[in-house]
Amino acid sequence: LIIWDDSGFDFTGHLPAEHRLRRVLPIADGALSQWAPNEGANFAAVADPIQDDDATYVAATTSGQVDYYKNASMGWTPASIIGVQVESVARIDSGTQAWRNRLKDSGGTVRSGAARTATTAYVKTEDFYGRNPATGTAWSKANIEASEFGVEFV
């Protein structure tokens, strides 16, 4: 379900009649790799085309730890980009703790999503950015490909 209106500050225009939603998975670790992977590189532990639950993951134990990931080329050049959505899936073994999605755009500006409380069941979250935080204008392919996306343990 996508609900679109022109009442938010991130609105960049009208939804075109034809559009694509494109998922882009991480291909490398970003500027910060403070979470611990259960195996291999951090990005590889979360670059799952289909969520694999506890097979591969990254974990954090200290508030403020951040993991960023670099993403693959989009592989095509869209006429316009409506926005970027950062997604994560998380759970906790016991107790209560929170995490939030993070975006570091091509200009180095960091935006954080709302903190979410983790539970023992996996929870998927999304944060939508209709405009590039560095410029306040619509995203470009180059901006997206130069940005890093990740998570913060709070």
Tab-separated table of C-alpha atoms in Angstrom, residues 16-152:
chain	number	residue	atom	x	y	z
A	16	PRO	CA	3.709	9.622	-12.206
A	17	ALA	CA	1.318	7.291	-13.972
A	18	GLU	CA	4.127	4.790	-14.525
A	19	HIS	CA	6.743	4.222	-11.851
A	20	ARG	CA	9.033	1.555	-10.426
A	21	LEU	CA	9.885	0.572	-6.904
A	22	ARG	CA	13.458	-0.683	-6.920
A	23	ARG	CA	15.134	-2.506	-4.058
A	24	VAL	CA	18.876	-1.915	-3.764
A	25	LEU	CA	20.896	-4.207	-1.482
A	26	PRO	CA	24.224	-3.337	0.181
A	27	ILE	CA	27.439	-4.290	-1.640
A	28	ALA	CA	30.042	-3.025	0.869
A	29	ASP	CA	30.494	-1.756	4.396
A	30	GLY	CA	30.056	1.994	4.806
A	31	ALA	CA	31.979	4.600	6.809
A	32	LEU	CA	31.007	3.043	10.172
A	33	SER	CA	30.851	-0.684	10.937
A	34	GLN	CA	30.257	-0.750	14.688
A	35	TRP	CA	27.788	-3.633	14.830
A	36	ALA	CA	29.190	-7.171	14.951
A	37	PRO	CA	28.264	-9.644	12.197
A	38	ASN	CA	27.702	-13.271	13.170
A	39	GLU	CA	29.859	-14.172	10.156
A	40	GLY	CA	31.696	-12.415	7.329
A	41	ALA	CA	31.437	-8.721	6.516
A	42	ASN	CA	28.729	-6.522	8.011
A	43	PHE	CA	27.082	-5.724	4.675
A	44	ALA	CA	27.019	-9.400	3.669
A	45	ALA	CA	25.156	-10.271	6.868
A	46	VAL	CA	22.279	-7.945	5.927
A	47	ALA	CA	22.249	-8.135	2.104
A	48	ASP	CA	19.494	-10.732	2.071
A	49	PRO	CA	17.170	-10.797	-0.950
A	50	ILE	CA	14.812	-12.691	1.368
A	51	GLN	CA	15.003	-12.171	5.137
A	52	ASP	CA	16.842	-15.146	6.653
A	53	ASP	CA	15.998	-14.479	10.322
A	54	ASP	CA	18.920	-15.636	12.481
A	55	ALA	CA	21.051	-17.218	9.729
A	56	THR	CA	23.020	-13.987	9.116
A	57	TYR	CA	22.793	-10.743	11.060
A	58	VAL	CA	24.631	-7.863	12.713
A	59	ALA	CA	24.239	-7.164	16.432
A	60	ALA	CA	24.964	-4.204	18.705
A	61	THR	CA	25.273	-4.001	22.466
A	62	THR	CA	26.186	-0.359	23.107
A	63	SER	CA	23.931	2.639	22.620
A	64	GLY	CA	25.111	4.881	19.797
A	65	GLN	CA	26.681	2.126	17.673
A	66	VAL	CA	26.063	2.717	13.953
A	67	ASP	CA	26.384	0.487	10.905
A	68	TYR	CA	26.376	2.055	7.419
A	69	TYR	CA	26.261	0.228	4.088
A	70	LYS	CA	27.163	1.193	0.529
A	71	ASN	CA	24.687	0.218	-2.146
A	72	ALA	CA	24.949	-1.126	-5.665
A	73	SER	CA	24.482	1.058	-8.708
A	74	MET	CA	20.840	1.487	-9.606
A	75	GLY	CA	21.600	0.012	-13.040
A	76	TRP	CA	19.349	2.491	-14.841
A	77	THR	CA	18.700	6.233	-14.837
A	78	PRO	CA	15.147	7.199	-13.911
A	79	ALA	CA	13.553	10.336	-15.364
A	80	SER	CA	12.680	11.403	-11.791
A	81	ILE	CA	13.002	9.928	-8.315
A	82	ILE	CA	10.088	10.182	-5.903
A	83	GLY	CA	12.151	9.359	-2.835
A	84	VAL	CA	14.307	6.920	-0.912
A	85	GLN	CA	13.000	4.491	1.675
A	86	VAL	CA	15.379	2.998	4.251
A	87	GLU	CA	14.224	-0.343	5.666
A	88	SER	CA	15.478	-2.576	8.443
A	89	VAL	CA	14.338	-5.722	10.219
A	90	ALA	CA	15.306	-6.231	13.862
A	91	ARG	CA	14.634	-8.145	17.048
A	92	ILE	CA	16.166	-8.513	20.513
A	93	ASP	CA	16.869	-11.668	22.542
A	94	SER	CA	15.470	-10.277	25.810
A	95	GLY	CA	14.769	-7.031	27.634
A	96	THR	CA	13.932	-3.792	25.851
A	97	GLN	CA	16.117	-1.807	23.521
A	98	ALA	CA	15.556	0.389	20.505
A	99	TRP	CA	17.071	0.993	17.075
A	100	ARG	CA	16.471	3.410	14.250
A	101	ASN	CA	17.224	3.631	10.553
A	102	ARG	CA	19.923	6.061	9.454
A	103	LEU	CA	20.766	7.766	6.186
A	104	LYS	CA	24.030	9.557	5.434
A	105	ASP	CA	23.580	11.356	2.140
A	106	SER	CA	26.218	12.238	-0.438
A	107	GLY	CA	26.859	15.572	1.288
A	108	GLY	CA	27.513	13.933	4.668
A	109	THR	CA	24.194	15.029	6.196
A	110	VAL	CA	22.851	12.397	8.611
A	111	ARG	CA	19.125	11.818	9.051
A	112	SER	CA	17.755	9.409	11.625
A	113	GLY	CA	14.357	7.807	11.636
A	114	ALA	CA	12.247	7.513	14.760
A	115	ALA	CA	13.504	5.118	17.432
A	116	ARG	CA	11.645	1.815	17.461
A	117	THR	CA	11.445	-0.548	20.409
A	118	ALA	CA	12.695	-4.015	19.525
A	119	THR	CA	10.784	-7.119	20.577
A	120	THR	CA	11.660	-10.821	20.530
A	121	ALA	CA	9.791	-11.118	17.199
A	122	TYR	CA	11.238	-9.616	14.019
A	123	VAL	CA	9.857	-6.163	13.187
A	124	LYS	CA	10.311	-4.404	9.829
A	125	THR	CA	10.509	-0.617	9.748
A	126	GLU	CA	10.681	1.952	6.970
A	127	ASP	CA	11.645	5.611	6.817
A	128	PHE	CA	10.866	7.601	3.666
A	129	TYR	CA	12.939	10.580	2.475
A	130	GLY	CA	11.248	12.400	-0.386
A	131	ARG	CA	14.041	14.956	-0.669
A	132	ASN	CA	17.797	14.716	-0.356
A	133	PRO	CA	18.629	16.117	3.121
A	134	ALA	CA	21.854	17.709	1.821
A	135	THR	CA	20.159	19.817	-0.845
A	136	GLY	CA	16.468	19.926	0.070
A	137	THR	CA	15.723	19.014	-3.542
A	138	ALA	CA	14.663	15.835	-5.294
A	139	TRP	CA	17.061	12.897	-5.237
A	140	SER	CA	19.273	12.152	-8.214
A	141	LYS	CA	20.763	8.815	-9.188
A	142	ALA	CA	24.241	10.127	-8.296
A	143	ASN	CA	23.034	11.294	-4.835
A	144	ILE	CA	21.531	7.905	-4.052
A	145	GLU	CA	24.550	5.959	-5.237
A	146	ALA	CA	26.894	8.164	-3.156
A	147	SER	CA	24.774	7.872	0.009
A	148	GLU	CA	25.061	5.291	2.775
A	149	PHE	CA	22.165	3.713	4.627
A	150	GLY	CA	22.139	1.826	7.902
A	151	VAL	CA	21.018	1.413	11.496
A	152	GLU	CA	21.784	2.849	14.930
